[in-house]
Short mmCIF file of C-alpha atoms and ligand atoms in Angstrom, two decimals:
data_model
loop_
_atom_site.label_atom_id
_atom_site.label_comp_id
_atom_site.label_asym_id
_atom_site.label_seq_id
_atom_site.Cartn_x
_atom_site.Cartn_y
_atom_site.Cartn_z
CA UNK A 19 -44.82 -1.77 -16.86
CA UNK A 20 -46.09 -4.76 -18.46
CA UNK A 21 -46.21 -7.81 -15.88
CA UNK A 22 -43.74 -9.65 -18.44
CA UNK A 23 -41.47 -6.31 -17.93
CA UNK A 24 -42.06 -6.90 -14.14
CA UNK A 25 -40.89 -10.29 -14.32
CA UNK A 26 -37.80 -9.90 -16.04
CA UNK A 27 -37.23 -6.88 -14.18
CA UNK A 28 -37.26 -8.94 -10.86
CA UNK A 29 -35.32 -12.32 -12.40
CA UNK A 30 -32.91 -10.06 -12.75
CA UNK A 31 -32.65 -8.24 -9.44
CA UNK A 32 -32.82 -11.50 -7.93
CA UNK A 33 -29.41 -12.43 -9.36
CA UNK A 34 -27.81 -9.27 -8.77
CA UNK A 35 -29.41 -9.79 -5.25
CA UNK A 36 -27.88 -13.26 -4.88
CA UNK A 37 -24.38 -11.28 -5.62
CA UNK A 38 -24.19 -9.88 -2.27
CA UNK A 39 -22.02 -11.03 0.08
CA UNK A 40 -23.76 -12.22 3.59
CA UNK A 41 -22.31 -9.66 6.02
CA UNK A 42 -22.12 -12.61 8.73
CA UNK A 43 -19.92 -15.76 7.28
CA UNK A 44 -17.92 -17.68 9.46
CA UNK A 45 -16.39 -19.71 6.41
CA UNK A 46 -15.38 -16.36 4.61
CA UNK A 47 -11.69 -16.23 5.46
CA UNK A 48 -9.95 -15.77 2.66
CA UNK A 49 -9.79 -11.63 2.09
CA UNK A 50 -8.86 -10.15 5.54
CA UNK A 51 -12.63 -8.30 5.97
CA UNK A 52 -14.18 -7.49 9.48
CA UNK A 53 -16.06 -10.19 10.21
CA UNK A 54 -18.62 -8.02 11.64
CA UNK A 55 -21.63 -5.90 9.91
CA UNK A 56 -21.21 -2.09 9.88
CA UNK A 57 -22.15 -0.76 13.75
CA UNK A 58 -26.00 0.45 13.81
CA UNK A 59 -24.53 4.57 14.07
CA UNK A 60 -22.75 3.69 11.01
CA UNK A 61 -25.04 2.10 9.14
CA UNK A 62 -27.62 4.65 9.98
CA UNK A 63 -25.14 7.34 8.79
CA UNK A 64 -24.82 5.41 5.22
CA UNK A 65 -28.83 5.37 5.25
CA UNK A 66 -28.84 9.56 5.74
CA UNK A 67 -26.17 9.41 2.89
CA UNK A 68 -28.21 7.45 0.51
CA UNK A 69 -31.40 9.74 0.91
CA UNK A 70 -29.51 12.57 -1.07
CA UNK A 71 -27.53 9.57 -3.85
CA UNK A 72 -29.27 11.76 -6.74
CA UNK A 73 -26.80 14.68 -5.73
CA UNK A 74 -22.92 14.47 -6.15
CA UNK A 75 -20.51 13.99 -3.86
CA UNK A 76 -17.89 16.94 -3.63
CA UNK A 77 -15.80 17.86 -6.55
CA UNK A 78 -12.33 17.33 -4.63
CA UNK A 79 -13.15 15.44 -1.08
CA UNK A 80 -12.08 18.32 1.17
CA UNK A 81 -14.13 18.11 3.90
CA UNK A 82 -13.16 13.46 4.05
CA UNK A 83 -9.71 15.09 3.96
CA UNK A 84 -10.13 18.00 6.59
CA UNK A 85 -12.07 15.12 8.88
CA UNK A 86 -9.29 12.34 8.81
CA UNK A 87 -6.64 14.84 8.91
CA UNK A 88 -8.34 16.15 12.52
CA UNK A 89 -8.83 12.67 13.16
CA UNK A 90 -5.30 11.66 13.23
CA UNK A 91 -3.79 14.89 14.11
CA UNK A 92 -1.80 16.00 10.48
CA UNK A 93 -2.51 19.53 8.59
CA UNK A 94 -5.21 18.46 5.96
CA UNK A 95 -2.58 19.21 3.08
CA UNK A 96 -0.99 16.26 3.78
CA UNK A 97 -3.63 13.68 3.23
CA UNK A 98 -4.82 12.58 0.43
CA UNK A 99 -7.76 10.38 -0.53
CA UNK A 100 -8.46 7.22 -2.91
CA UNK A 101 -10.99 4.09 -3.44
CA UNK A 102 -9.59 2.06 -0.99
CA UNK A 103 -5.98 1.78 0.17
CA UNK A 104 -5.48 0.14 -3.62
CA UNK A 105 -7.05 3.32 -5.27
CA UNK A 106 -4.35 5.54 -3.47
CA UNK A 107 -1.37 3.05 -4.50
CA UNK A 108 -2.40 3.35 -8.08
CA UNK A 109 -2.70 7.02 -8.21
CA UNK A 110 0.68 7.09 -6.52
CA UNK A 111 1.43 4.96 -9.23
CA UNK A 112 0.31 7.62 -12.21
CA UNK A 113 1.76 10.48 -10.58
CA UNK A 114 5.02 9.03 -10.01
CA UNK A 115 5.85 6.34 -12.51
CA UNK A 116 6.24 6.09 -16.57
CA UNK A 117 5.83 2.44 -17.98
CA UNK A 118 9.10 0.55 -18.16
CA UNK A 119 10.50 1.73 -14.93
CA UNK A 120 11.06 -0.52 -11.90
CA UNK A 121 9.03 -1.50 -8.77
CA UNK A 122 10.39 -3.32 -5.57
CA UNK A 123 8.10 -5.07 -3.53
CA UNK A 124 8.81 -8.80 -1.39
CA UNK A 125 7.70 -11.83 -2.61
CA UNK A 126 4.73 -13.05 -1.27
CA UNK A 127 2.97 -10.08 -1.29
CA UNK A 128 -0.60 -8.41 -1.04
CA UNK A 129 -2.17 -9.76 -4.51
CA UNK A 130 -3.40 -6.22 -5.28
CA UNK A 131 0.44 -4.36 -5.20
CA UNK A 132 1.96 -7.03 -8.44
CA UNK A 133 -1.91 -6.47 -9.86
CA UNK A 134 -1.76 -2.27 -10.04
CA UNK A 135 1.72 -2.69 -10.83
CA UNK A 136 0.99 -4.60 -13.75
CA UNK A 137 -1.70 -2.06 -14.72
CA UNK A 138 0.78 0.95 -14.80
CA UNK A 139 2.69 -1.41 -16.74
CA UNK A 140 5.86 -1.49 -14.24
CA UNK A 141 8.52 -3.85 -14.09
CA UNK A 142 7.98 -5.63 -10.68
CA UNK A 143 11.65 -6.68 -8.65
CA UNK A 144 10.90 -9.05 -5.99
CA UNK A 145 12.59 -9.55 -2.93
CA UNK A 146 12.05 -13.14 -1.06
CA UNK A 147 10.29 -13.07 2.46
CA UNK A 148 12.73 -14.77 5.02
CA UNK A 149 11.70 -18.02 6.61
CA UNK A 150 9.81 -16.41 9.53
CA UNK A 151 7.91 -14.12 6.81
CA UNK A 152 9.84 -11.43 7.60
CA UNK A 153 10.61 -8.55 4.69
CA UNK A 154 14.62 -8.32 4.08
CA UNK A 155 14.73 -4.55 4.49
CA UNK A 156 18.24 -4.69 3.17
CA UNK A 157 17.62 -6.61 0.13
CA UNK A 158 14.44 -4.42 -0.36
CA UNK A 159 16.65 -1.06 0.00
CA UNK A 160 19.25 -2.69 -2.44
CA UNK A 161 16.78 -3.09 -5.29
CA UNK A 162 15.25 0.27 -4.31
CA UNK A 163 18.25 2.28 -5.37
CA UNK A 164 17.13 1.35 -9.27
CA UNK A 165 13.61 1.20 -8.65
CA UNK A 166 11.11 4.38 -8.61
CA UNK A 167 8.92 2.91 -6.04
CA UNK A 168 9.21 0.83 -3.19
CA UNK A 169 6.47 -1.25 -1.44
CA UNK A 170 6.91 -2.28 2.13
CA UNK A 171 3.62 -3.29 4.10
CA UNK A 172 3.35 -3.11 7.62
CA UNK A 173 1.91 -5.50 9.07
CA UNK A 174 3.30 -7.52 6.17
CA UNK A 175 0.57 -9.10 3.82
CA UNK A 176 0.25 -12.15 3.87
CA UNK A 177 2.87 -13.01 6.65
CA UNK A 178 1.63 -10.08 9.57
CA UNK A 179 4.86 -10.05 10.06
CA UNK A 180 5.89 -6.47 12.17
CA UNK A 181 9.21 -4.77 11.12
CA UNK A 182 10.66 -3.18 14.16
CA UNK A 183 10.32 1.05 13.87
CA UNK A 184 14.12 1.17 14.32
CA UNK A 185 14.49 -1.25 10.70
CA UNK A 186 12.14 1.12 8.79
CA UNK A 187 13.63 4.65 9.86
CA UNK A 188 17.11 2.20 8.64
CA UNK A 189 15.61 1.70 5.52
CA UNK A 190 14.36 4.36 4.87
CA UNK A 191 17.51 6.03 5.44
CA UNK A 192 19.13 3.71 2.87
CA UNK A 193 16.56 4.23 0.10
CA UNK A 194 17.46 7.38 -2.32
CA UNK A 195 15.03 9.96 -2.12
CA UNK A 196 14.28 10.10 -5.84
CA UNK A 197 12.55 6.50 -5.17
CA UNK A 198 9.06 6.60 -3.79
CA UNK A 199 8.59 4.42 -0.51
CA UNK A 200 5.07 3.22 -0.37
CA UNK A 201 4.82 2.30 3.22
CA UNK A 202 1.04 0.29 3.20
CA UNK A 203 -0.02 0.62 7.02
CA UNK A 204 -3.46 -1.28 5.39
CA UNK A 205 -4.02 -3.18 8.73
CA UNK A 206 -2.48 -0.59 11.27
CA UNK A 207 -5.15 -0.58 14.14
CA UNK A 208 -4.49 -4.32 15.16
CA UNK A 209 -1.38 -3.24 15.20
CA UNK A 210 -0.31 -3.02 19.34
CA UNK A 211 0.05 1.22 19.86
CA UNK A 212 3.77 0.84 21.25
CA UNK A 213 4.88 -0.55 18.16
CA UNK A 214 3.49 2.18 15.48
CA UNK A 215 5.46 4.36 13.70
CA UNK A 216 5.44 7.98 14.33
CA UNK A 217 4.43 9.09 10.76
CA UNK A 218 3.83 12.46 11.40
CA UNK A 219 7.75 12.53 12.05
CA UNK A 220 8.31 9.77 9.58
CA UNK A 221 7.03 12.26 6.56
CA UNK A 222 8.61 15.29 7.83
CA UNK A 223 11.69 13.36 7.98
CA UNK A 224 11.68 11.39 4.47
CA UNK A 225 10.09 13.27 1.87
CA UNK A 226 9.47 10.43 -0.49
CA UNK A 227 7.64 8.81 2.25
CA UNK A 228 3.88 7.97 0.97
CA UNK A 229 1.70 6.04 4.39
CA UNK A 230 -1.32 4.37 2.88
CA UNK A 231 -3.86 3.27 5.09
CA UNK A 232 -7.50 2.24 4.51
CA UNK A 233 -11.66 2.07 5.88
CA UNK A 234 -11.97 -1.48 4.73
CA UNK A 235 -10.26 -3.65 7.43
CA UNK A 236 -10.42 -2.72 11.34
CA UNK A 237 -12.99 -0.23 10.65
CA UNK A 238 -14.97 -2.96 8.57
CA UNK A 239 -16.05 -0.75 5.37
CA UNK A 240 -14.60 -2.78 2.98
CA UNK A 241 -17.53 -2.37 0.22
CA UNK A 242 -17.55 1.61 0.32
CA UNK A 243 -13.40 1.56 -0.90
CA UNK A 244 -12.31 4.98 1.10
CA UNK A 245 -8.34 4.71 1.94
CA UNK A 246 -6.25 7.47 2.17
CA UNK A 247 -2.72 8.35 2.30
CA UNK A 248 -0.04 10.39 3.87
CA UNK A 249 3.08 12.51 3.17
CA UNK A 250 4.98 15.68 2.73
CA UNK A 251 2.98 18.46 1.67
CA UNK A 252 5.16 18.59 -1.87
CA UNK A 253 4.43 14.72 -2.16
CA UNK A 254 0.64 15.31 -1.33
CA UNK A 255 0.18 17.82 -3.52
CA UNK A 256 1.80 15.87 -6.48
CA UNK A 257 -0.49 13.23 -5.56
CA UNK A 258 -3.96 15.36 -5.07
CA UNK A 259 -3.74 16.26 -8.71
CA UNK A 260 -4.38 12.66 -9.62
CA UNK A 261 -7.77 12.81 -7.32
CA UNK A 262 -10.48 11.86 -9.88
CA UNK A 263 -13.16 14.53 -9.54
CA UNK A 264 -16.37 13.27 -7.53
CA UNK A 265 -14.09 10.00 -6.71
CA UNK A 266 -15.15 9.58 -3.31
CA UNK A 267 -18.94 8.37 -2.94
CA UNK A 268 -21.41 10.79 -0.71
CA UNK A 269 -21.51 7.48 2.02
CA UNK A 270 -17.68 7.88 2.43
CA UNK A 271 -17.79 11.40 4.41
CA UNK A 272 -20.94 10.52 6.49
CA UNK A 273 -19.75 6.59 7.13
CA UNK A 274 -16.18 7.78 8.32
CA UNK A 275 -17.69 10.64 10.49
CA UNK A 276 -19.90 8.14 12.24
CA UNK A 277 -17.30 5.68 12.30
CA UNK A 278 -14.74 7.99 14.02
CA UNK A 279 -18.02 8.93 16.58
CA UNK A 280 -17.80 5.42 17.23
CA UNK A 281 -14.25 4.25 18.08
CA UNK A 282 -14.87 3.23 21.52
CA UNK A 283 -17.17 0.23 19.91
CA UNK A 284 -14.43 0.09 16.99
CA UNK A 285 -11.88 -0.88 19.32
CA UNK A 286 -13.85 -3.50 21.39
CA UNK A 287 -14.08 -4.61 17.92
CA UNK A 288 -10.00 -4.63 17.67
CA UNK A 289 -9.92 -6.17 20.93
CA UNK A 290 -11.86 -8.94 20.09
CA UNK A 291 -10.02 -10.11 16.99
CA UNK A 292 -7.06 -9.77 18.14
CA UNK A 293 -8.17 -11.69 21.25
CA UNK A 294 -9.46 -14.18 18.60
CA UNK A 295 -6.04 -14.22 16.86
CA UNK A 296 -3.70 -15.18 20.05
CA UNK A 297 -6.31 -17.57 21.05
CA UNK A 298 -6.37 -19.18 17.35
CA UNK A 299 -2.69 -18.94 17.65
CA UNK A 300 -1.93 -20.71 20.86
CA UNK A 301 -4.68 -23.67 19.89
CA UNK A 302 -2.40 -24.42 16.27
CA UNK A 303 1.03 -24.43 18.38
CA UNK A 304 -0.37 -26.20 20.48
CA UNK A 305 -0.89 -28.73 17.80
CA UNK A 306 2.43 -28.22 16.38
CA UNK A 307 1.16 -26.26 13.43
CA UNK A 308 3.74 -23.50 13.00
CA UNK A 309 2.04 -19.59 12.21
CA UNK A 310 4.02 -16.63 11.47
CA UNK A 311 4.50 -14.00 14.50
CA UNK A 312 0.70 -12.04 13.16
CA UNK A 313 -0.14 -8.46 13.97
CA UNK A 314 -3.16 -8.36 11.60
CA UNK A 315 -6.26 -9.87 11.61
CA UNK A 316 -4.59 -12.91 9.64
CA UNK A 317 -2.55 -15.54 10.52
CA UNK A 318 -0.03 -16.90 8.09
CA UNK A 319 0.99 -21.49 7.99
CA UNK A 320 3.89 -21.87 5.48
CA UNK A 321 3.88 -25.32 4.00
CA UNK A 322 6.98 -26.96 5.59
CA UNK A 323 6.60 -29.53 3.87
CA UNK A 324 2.58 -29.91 3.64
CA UNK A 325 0.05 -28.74 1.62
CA UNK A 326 -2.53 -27.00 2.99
CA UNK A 327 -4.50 -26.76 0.03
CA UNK A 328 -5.45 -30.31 0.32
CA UNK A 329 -5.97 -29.83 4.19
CA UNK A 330 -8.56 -27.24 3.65
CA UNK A 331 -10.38 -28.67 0.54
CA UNK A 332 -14.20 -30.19 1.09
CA UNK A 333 -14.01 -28.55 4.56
CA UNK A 334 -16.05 -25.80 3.39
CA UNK A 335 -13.89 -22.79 4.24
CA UNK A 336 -13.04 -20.49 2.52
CA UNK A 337 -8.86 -19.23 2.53
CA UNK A 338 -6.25 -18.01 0.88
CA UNK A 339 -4.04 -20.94 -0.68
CA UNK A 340 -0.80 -20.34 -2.10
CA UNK A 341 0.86 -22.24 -4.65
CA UNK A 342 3.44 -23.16 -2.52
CA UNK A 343 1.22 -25.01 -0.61
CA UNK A 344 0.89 -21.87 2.29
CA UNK A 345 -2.49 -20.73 3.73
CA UNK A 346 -3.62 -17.31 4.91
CA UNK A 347 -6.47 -17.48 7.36
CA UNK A 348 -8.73 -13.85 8.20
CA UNK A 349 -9.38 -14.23 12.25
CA UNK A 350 -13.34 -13.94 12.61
CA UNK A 351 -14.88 -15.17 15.44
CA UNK A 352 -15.10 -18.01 17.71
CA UNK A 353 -17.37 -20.66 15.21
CA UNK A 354 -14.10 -19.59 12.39
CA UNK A 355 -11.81 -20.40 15.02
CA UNK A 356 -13.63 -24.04 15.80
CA UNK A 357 -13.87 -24.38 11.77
CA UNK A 358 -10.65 -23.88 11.42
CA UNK A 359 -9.31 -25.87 14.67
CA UNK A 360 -11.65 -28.81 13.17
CA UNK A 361 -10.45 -28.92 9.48
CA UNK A 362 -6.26 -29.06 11.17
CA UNK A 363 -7.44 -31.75 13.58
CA UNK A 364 -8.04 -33.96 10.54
CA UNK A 365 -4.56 -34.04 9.58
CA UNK A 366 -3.49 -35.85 13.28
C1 LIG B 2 -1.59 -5.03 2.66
C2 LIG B 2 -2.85 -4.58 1.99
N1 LIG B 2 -2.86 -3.40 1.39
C3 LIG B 2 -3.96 -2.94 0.78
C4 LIG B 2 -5.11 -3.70 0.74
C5 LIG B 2 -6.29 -3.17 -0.03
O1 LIG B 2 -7.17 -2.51 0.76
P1 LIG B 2 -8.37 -1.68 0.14
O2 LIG B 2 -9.60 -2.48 0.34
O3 LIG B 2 -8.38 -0.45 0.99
O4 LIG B 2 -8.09 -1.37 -1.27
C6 LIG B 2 -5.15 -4.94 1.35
C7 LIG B 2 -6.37 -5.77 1.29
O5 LIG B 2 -6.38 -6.95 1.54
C8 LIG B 2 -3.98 -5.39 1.98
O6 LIG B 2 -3.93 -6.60 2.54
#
């Protein structure tokens, strides 16, 4: 290669390079992400997986389906796979909908649910949050009955807002069972164990029950998009026709087998966020800052009559602002806590 070729050659991998997110970033709290790098068995998992990147993955991911389905203790046929959480809610959303019909979701929501939405070319029916940030389950069911899917996320996005089980099984009770409920369980494992859903019941029980979960928050693989999802056999099947062949990378089997190897570190991982978030918590009531009852790794500060926007700006960080001048803040550790703590000092 000519030393010219060389040059451009490396000009260029130096911007793609420069596209990488830093793996450490205190001031990155704006998308929900583990604030921590993939654990050392993990990483050296995705390393073994990499050595054979010239061969293809599997045809259908049987084996990332037989593994999680072990993992959390459901027969295989009722898991399905997809490029993150987001990959499964849009194939959900091609085998179930035709363009023109309806889809119910609350208002704020995860960006990514209007986005997909939008992409299958649904109408979207929104349902206001309550003041707390709470979903209105009844409201939602109402609009449900002439929708043909149903979005309800739990922890809610942005709020982290926890419906109580006995609300969903109500809900779900209320919703007609020609309308898909996409129940998106995204950040699940912050989630305190006494307050999870039995799904395994859940599914048997409601049959157009779809549980979508995902790699890319407590387990920190956000940049190798593996989410799955789970539901009656009739529902998974439906939905493991719309598995695009070779659509789950080679790193996904070997990163979640590693990662499930690891789940004692995993959870001192859990612990410490959610440590992070009480602590985080306590320090902005403390300074009369009002945040949303969180179960995520995410804390929620409706306006009330300020604008965070303008609270946050020049400090550096980076969050989620709403238009409605409301901020979502991802829980990292203690130097995003301090960065935080410092930039809502400034407003006293
Ligand atoms: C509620 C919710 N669902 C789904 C997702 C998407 O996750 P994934 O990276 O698995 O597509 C997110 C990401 O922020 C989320 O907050």
């Amino acid at each position: 290669m000519s030393s010219f070729g060389g040059s451009v050659d490396s000009q260029v991998n130096g911007e793609i390079d420069d596209g990488v997110p830093n793996a450490i970033d205190p001031f990155a709290l704006s998308l929900n992400e583990n604030p921590y790098p993939p654990l050392p068995a993990v990483r050296a998992a995705l390393i073994r997986s990499i050595d054979a990147a010239n061969r293809y993955p599997e045809f259908q991911p049987e084996r990332l389906r037989g593994l999680i389905a072990g993992h959390i203790g459901m027969p295989a046929d009722q898991v399905v796979l997809g490029a993150g959480a987001t990959g499964v809610v849009m194939e959900a959303l091609q085998a179930f909908t035709a363009p023109g019909d309806c889809i119910a979701m609350a208002s704020p929501t995860f960006d990514g649910h209007p986005i997909v939405a939008q992409m299958a070319r649904l109408n979207v029916v929104t349902v206001p949050l309550d003041e707390y940030g709470h979903n209105n389950l009844d409201g939602l069911a109402e609009v449900a009955a002439h929708a043909r899917v149903v979005v309800v996320c739990r922890p809610h996005n942005p709020t982290g807002t926890l419906e109580p089980s006995s609300e969903i099984v109500r809900f779900l009770s209320r919703v007609p069972r020609d309308t898909v409920v996409l129940l998106d369980e995204a950040y699940i494992e912050f989630v305190a164990p006494e307050l999870r859903l039995d799904i395994s019941a859940l599914v048997a029980r409601f049959p157009n029950l779809v549980v979508v979960r995902t790699f890319s928050k407590a387990y920190g693989l956000a940049g190798l998009r593996i989410g799955y999802g789970l539901a009656s056999p009739a529902l998974a099947r439906t939905l493991w026709e719309h598995q695009p062949p070779y659509g789950m990378a080679s790193t996904s089997l070997l990163a979640v087998a590693a990662s499930y190897e690891a789940e004692d570190q995993l959870l001192q991982r859990i612990r410490l966020i959610t440590a992070e978030r009480r602590y985080l918590r306590m320090r902005l009531s403390a300074m009369r800052v009002y945040t949303c009852d969180a179960h995520a790794n995410f804390m929620y500060l409706p306006s009330r009559g300020r604008s965070w926007r303008e609270v946050f700006a020049d400090t550096g960080l980076h969050v989620r602002l709403y238009d409605d001048g409301s901020a979502r803040i991802t829980v990292g550790g203690r130097e995003s806590t301090m960065a935080v703590l410092s930039a809502v000092g400034q407003l006293r």
